[in-house]
XYZ file of N, CA and C in Angstrom:
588
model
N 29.744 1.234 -10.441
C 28.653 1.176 -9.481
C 28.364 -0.307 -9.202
N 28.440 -0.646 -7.580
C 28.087 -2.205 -7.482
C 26.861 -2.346 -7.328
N 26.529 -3.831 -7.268
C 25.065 -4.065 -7.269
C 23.974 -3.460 -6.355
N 24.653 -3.219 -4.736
C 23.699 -3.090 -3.427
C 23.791 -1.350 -4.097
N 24.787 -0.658 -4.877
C 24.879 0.961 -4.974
C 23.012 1.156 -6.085
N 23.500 0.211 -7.173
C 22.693 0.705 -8.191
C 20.768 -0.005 -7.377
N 20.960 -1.083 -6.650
C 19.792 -1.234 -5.957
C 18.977 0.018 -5.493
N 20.151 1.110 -4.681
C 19.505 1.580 -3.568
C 19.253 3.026 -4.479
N 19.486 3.020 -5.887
C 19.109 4.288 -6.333
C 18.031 3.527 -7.657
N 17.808 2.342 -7.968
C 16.285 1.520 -8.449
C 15.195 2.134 -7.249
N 15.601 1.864 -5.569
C 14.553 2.158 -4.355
C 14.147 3.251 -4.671
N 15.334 4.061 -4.914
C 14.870 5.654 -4.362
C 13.777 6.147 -5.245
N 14.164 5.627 -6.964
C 13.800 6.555 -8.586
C 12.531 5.497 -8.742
N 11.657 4.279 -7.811
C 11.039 4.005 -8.448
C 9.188 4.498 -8.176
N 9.400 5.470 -7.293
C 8.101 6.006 -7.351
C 8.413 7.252 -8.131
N 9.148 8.243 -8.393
C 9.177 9.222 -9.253
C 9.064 8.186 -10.708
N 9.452 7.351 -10.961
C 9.321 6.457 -12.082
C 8.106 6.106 -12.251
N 6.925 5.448 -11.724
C 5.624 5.659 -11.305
C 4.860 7.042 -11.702
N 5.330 7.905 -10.963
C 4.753 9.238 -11.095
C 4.596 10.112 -12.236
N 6.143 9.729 -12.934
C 6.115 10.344 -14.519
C 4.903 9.399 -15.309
N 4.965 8.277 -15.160
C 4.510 7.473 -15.684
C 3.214 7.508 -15.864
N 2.387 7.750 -14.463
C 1.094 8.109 -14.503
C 0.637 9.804 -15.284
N 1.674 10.611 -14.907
C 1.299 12.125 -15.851
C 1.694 11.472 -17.285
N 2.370 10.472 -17.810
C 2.102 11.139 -19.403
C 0.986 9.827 -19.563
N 0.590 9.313 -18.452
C -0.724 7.593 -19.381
C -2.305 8.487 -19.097
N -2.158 8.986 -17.897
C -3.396 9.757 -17.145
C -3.929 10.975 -17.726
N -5.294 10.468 -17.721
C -6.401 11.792 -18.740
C -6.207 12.523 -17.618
N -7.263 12.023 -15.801
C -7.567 12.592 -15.140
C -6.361 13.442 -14.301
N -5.310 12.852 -13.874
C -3.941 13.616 -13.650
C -4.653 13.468 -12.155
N -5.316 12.785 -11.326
C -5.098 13.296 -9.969
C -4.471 13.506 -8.909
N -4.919 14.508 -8.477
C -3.186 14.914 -7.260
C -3.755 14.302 -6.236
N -4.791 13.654 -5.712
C -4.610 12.778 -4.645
C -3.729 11.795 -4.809
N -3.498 11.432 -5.982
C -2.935 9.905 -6.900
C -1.054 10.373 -6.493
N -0.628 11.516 -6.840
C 0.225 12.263 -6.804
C 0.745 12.535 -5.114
N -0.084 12.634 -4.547
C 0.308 12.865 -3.044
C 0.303 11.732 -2.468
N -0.568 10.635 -2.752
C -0.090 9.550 -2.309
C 1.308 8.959 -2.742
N 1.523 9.196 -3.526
C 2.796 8.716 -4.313
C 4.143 9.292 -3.249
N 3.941 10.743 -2.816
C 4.579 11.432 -2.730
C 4.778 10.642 -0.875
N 3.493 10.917 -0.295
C 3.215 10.243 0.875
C 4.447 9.002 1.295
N 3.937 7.845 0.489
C 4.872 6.806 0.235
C 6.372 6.804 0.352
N 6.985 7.624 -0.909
C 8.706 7.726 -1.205
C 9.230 8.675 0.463
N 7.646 9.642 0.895
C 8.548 9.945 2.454
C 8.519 8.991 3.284
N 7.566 8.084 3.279
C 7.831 6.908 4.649
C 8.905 5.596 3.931
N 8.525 5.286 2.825
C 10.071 4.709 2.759
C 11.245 5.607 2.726
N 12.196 6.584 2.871
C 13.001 7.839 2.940
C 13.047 7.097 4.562
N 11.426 7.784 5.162
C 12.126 7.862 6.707
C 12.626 6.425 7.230
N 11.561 5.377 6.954
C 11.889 3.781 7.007
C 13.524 3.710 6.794
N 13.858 3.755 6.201
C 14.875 3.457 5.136
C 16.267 3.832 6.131
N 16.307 5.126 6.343
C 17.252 5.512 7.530
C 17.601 4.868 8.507
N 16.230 3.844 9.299
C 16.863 2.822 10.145
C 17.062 3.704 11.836
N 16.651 5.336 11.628
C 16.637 6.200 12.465
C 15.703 5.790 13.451
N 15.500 5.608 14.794
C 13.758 5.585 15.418
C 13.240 6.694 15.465
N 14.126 7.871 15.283
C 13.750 9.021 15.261
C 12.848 9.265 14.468
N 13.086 8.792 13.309
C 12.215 8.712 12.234
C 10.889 7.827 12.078
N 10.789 7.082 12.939
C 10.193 5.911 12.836
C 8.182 6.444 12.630
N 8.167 7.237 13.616
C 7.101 8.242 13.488
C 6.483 8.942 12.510
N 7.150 9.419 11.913
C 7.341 10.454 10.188
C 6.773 9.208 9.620
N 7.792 7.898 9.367
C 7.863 6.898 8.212
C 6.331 6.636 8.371
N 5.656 6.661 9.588
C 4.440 5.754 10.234
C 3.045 6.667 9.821
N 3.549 8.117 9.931
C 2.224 8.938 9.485
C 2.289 9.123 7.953
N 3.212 9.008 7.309
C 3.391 9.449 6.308
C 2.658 7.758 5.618
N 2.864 7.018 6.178
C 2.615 6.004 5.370
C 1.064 5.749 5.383
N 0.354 6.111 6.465
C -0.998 6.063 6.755
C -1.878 7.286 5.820
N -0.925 8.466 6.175
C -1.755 9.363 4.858
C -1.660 8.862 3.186
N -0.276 8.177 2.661
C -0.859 7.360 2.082
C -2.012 6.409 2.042
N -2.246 4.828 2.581
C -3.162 4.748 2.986
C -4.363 5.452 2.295
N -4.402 6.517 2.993
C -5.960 7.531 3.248
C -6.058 8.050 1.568
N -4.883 8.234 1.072
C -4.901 8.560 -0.383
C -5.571 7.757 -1.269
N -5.216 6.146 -1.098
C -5.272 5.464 -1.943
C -7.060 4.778 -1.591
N -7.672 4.838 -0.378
C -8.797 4.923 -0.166
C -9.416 5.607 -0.322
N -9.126 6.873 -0.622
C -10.090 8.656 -1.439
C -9.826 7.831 -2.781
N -9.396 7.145 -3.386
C -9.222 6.836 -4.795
C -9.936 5.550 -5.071
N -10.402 4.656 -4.017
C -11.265 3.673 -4.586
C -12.444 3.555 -3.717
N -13.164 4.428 -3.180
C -13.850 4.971 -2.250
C -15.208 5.007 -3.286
N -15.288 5.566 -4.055
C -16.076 5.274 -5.154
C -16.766 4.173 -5.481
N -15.852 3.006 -5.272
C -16.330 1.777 -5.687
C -17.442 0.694 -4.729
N -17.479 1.934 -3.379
C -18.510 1.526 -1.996
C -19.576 1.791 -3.027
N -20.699 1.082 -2.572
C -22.364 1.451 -3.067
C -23.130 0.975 -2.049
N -24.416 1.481 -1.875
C -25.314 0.577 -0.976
C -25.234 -0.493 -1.253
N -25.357 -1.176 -2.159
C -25.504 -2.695 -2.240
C -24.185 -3.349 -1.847
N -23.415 -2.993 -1.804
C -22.077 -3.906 -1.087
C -21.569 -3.450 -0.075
N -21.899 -2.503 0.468
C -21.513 -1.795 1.774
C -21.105 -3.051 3.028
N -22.029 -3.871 2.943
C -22.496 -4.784 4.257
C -21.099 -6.081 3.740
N -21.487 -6.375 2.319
C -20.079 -7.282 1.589
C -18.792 -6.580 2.357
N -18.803 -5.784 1.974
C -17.234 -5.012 2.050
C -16.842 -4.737 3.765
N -17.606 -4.874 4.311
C -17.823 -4.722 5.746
C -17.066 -6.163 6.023
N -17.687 -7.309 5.811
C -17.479 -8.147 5.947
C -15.990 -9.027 5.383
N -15.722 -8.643 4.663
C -14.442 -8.691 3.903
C -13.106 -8.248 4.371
N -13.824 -6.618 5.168
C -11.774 -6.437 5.710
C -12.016 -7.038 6.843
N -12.598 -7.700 7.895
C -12.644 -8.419 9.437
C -11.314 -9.556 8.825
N -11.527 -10.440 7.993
C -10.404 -11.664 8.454
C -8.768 -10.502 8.412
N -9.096 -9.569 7.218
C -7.885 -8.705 6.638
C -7.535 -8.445 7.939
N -8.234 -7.345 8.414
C -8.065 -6.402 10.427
C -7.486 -7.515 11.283
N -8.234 -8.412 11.347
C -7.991 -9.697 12.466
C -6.666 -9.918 12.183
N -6.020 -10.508 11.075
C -4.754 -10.686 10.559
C -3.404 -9.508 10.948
N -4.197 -8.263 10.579
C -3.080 -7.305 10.835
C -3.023 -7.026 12.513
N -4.051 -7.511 12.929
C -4.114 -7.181 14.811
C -2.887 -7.993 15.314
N -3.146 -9.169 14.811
C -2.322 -10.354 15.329
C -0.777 -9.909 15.034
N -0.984 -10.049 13.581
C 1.237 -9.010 13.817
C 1.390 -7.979 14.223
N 0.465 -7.050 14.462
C 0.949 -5.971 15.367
C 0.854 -6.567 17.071
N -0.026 -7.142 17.137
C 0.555 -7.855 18.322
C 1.736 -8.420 18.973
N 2.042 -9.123 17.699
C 3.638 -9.799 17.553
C 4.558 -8.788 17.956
N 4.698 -7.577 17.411
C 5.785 -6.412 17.555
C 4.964 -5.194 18.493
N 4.026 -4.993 19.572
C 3.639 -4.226 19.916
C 4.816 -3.804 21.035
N 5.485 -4.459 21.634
C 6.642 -3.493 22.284
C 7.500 -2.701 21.458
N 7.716 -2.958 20.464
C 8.715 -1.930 19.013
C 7.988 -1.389 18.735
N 6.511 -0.946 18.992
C 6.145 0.302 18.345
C 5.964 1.737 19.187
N 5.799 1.594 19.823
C 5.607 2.365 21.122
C 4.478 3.396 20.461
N 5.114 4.805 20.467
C 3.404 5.657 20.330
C 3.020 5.555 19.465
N 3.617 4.796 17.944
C 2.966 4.493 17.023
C 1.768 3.212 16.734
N 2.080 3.090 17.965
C 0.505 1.990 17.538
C -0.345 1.947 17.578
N -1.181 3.119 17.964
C -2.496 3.068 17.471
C -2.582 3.463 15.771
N -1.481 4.441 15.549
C -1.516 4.673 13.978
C -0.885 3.259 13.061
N -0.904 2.622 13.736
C -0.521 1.321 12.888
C -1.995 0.294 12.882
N -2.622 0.579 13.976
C -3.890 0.018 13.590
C -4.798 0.720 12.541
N -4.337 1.953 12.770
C -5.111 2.951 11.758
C -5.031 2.415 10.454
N -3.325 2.657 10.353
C -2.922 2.147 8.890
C -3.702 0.258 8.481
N -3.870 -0.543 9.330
C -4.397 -1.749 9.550
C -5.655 -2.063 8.812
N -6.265 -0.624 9.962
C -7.699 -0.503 9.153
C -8.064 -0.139 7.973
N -7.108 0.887 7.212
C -7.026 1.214 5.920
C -6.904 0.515 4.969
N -5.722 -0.443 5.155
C -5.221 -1.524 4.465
C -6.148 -2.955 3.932
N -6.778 -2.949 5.504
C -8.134 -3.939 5.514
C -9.186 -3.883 4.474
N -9.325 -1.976 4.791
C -10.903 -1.768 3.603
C -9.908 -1.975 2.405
N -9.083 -1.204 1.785
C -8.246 -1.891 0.464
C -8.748 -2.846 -0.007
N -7.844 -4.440 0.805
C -8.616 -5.162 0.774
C -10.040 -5.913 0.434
N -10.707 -5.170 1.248
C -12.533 -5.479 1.126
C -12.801 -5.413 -0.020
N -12.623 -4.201 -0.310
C -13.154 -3.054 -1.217
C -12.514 -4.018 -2.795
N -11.596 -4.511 -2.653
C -10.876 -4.970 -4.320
C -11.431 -6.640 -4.049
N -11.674 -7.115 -3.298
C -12.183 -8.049 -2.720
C -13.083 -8.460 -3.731
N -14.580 -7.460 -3.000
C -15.889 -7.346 -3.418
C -15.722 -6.850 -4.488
N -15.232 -6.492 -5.238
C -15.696 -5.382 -6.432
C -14.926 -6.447 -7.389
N -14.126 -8.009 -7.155
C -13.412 -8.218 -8.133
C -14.150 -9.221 -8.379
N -14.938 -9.867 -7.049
C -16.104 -10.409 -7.329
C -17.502 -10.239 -7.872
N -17.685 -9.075 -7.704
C -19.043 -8.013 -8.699
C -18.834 -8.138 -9.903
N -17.623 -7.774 -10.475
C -17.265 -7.410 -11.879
C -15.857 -8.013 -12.231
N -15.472 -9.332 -12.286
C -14.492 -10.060 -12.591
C -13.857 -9.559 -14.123
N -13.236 -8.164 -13.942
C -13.011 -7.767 -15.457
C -11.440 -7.732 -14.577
N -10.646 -6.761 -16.086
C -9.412 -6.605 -15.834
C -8.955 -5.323 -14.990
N -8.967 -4.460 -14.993
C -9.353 -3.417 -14.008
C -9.601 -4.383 -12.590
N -10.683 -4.892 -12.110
C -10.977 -5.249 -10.485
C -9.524 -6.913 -10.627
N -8.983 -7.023 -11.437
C -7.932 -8.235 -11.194
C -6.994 -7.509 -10.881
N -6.436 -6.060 -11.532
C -5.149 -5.543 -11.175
C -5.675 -4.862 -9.764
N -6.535 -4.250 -9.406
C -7.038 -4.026 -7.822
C -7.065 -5.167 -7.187
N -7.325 -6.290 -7.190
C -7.163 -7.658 -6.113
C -5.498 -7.652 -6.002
N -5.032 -7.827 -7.122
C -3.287 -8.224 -6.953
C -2.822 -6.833 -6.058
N -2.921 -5.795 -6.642
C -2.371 -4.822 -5.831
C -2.753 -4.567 -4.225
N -4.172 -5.032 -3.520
C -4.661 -5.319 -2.339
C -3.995 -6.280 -1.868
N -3.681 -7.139 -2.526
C -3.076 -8.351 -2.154
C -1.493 -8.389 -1.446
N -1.186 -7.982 -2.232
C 0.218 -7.495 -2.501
C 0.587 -6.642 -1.240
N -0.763 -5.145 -1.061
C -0.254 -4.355 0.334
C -0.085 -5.097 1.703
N -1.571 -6.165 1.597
C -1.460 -6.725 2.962
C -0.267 -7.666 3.412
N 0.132 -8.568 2.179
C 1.372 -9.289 2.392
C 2.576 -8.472 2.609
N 2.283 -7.464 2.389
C 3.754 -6.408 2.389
C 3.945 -6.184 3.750
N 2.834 -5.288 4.559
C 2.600 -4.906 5.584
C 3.243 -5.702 6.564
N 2.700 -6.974 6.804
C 3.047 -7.972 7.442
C 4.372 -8.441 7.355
N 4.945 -8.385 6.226
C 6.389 -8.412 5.875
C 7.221 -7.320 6.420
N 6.632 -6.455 6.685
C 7.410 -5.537 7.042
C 7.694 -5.509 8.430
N 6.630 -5.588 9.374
C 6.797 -5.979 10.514
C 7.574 -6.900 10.782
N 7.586 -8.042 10.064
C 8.345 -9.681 10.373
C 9.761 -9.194 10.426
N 10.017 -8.285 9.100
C 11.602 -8.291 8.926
C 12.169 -7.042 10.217
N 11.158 -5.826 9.806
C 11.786 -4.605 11.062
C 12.063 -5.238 12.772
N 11.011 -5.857 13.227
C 10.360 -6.143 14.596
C 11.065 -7.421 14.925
N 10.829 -8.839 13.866
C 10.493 -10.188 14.836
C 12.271 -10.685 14.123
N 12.383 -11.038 12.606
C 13.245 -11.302 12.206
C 13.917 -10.907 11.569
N 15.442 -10.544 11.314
C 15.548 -9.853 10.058
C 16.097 -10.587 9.165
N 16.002 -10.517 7.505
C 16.590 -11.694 6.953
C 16.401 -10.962 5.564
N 17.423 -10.839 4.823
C 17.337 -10.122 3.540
C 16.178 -11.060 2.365
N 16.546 -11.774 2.441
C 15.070 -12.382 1.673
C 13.575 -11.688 2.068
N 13.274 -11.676 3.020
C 12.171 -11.190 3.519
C 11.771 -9.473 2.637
N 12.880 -8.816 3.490
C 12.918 -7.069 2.320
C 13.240 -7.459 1.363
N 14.134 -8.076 0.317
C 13.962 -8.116 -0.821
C 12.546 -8.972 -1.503
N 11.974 -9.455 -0.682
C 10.480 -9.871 -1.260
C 9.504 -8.536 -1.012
N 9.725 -7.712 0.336
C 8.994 -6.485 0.122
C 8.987 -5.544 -0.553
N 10.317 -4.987 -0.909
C 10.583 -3.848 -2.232
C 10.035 -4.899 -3.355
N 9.923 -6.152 -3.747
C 9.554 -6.467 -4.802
C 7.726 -6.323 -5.143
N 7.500 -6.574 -3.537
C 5.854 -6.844 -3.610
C 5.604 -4.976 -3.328
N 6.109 -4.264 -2.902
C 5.834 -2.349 -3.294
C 5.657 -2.513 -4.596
N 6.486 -2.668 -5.203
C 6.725 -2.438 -6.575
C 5.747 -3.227 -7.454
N 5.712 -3.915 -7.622
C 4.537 -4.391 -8.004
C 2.964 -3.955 -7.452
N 2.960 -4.202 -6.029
C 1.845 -3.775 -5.797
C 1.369 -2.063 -6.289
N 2.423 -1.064 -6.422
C 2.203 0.356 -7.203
C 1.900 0.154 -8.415
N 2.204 -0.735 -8.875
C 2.158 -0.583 -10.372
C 1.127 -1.276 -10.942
N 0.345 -1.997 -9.993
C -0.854 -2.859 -10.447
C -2.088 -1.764 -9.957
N -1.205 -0.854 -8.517
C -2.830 0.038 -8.508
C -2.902 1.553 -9.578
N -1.607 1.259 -10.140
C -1.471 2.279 -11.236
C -2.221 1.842 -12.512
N -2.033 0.697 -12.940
C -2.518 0.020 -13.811
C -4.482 0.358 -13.937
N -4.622 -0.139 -12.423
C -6.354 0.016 -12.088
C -6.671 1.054 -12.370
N -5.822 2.273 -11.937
C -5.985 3.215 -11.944
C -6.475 4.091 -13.233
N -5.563 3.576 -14.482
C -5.665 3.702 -15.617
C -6.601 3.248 -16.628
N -7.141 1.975 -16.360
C -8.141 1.678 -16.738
C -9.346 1.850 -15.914
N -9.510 2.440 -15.436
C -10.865 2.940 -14.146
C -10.657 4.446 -15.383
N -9.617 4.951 -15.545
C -10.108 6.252 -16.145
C -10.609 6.083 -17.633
N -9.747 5.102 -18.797
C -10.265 4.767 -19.800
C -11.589 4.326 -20.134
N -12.457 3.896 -19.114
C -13.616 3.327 -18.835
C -14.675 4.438 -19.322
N -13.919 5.272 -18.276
C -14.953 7.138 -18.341
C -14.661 8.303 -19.816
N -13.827 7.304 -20.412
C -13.384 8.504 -21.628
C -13.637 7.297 -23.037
């Protein structure tokens, strides 16, 4: 098996790798946690094909992720930071407007769901933002890196699909997925140890 063979089956096995991972660490076991996961490995699948056919699938599927992983830190809104966190995804949004700008002829009917996904990504953002500033523990550090991590991805992804393509670029994005899953797995895990 050569290197680009055993790469592209590391891509495929590393959210089921994730997934086992979270059923045997996880008290709570949630299947939102689980469907997002699941969400994900289909829009990279459809991504991945290089199909435009697909391009659609890869685009909703990746936004109901998204929506997963915001039912999962959605919690961490309160009145008192509502107005913080408000304020927090605007530079995030502004940022993702501008590269979807960059590639808005390559997206065609997917772009309003790419602002969608934008906006999702943004509160992420906010939300690990503010809360890492509230409570500078270890838990809200692995939520900043993993926020961190999506928005640089995002943008990466566009750069390499849309404006340039350049294997450095995707091999910095499968690196920053991967990491970025495993740091909101991490949060994830200690957000539940907290409660037990």
């Amino acid at each position: 098996m050569d290197n680009e063979e055993s790469s592209k089956y590391f891509w495929f096995a590393r959210i089921p790798i994730l997934a086992v991972l979270y059923f045997i660490s996880s008290k709570e076991k949630k299947l939102i946690y689980f469907a997002g996961l699941l969400f994900y490995q289909l829009a990279s699948v459809f991504f991945f094909t290089g199909n435009p056919n697909y391009f659609l699938f890869g685009t909703l599927s990746s936004v109901l992720f998204k929506v997963c992983l915001v039912l999962l830190i959605f919690t961490l809104v309160t009145v008192k930071n509502r107005t913080a966190i408000g304020l927090a995804i605007l530079p995030f949004f502004v940022l993702y407007l501008y590269v979807i700008e960059l590639v808005v002829d390559s997206l065609g009917d997917t772009y309003y769901i790419w602002i969608i996904n934008a906006l999702l990504t943004s509160f992420i953002g906010g939300v690990a933002i503010v809360y890492y500033l509230n409570d500078s523990d270890e838990k809200g550090a692995w939520l900043l890196i993993s926020a961190i991590l999506f928005i640089v991805q995002i943008a990466a992804f566009f750069i390499n699909k849309f404006y340039v393509k350049n294997e450095g670029i995707y091999q910095m994005i499968i690196l920053s997925y991967g990491i970025s899953h495993f740091t909101f797995y991490k949060f994830l895990i200690l957000k539940e140890n907290e409660l037990f």
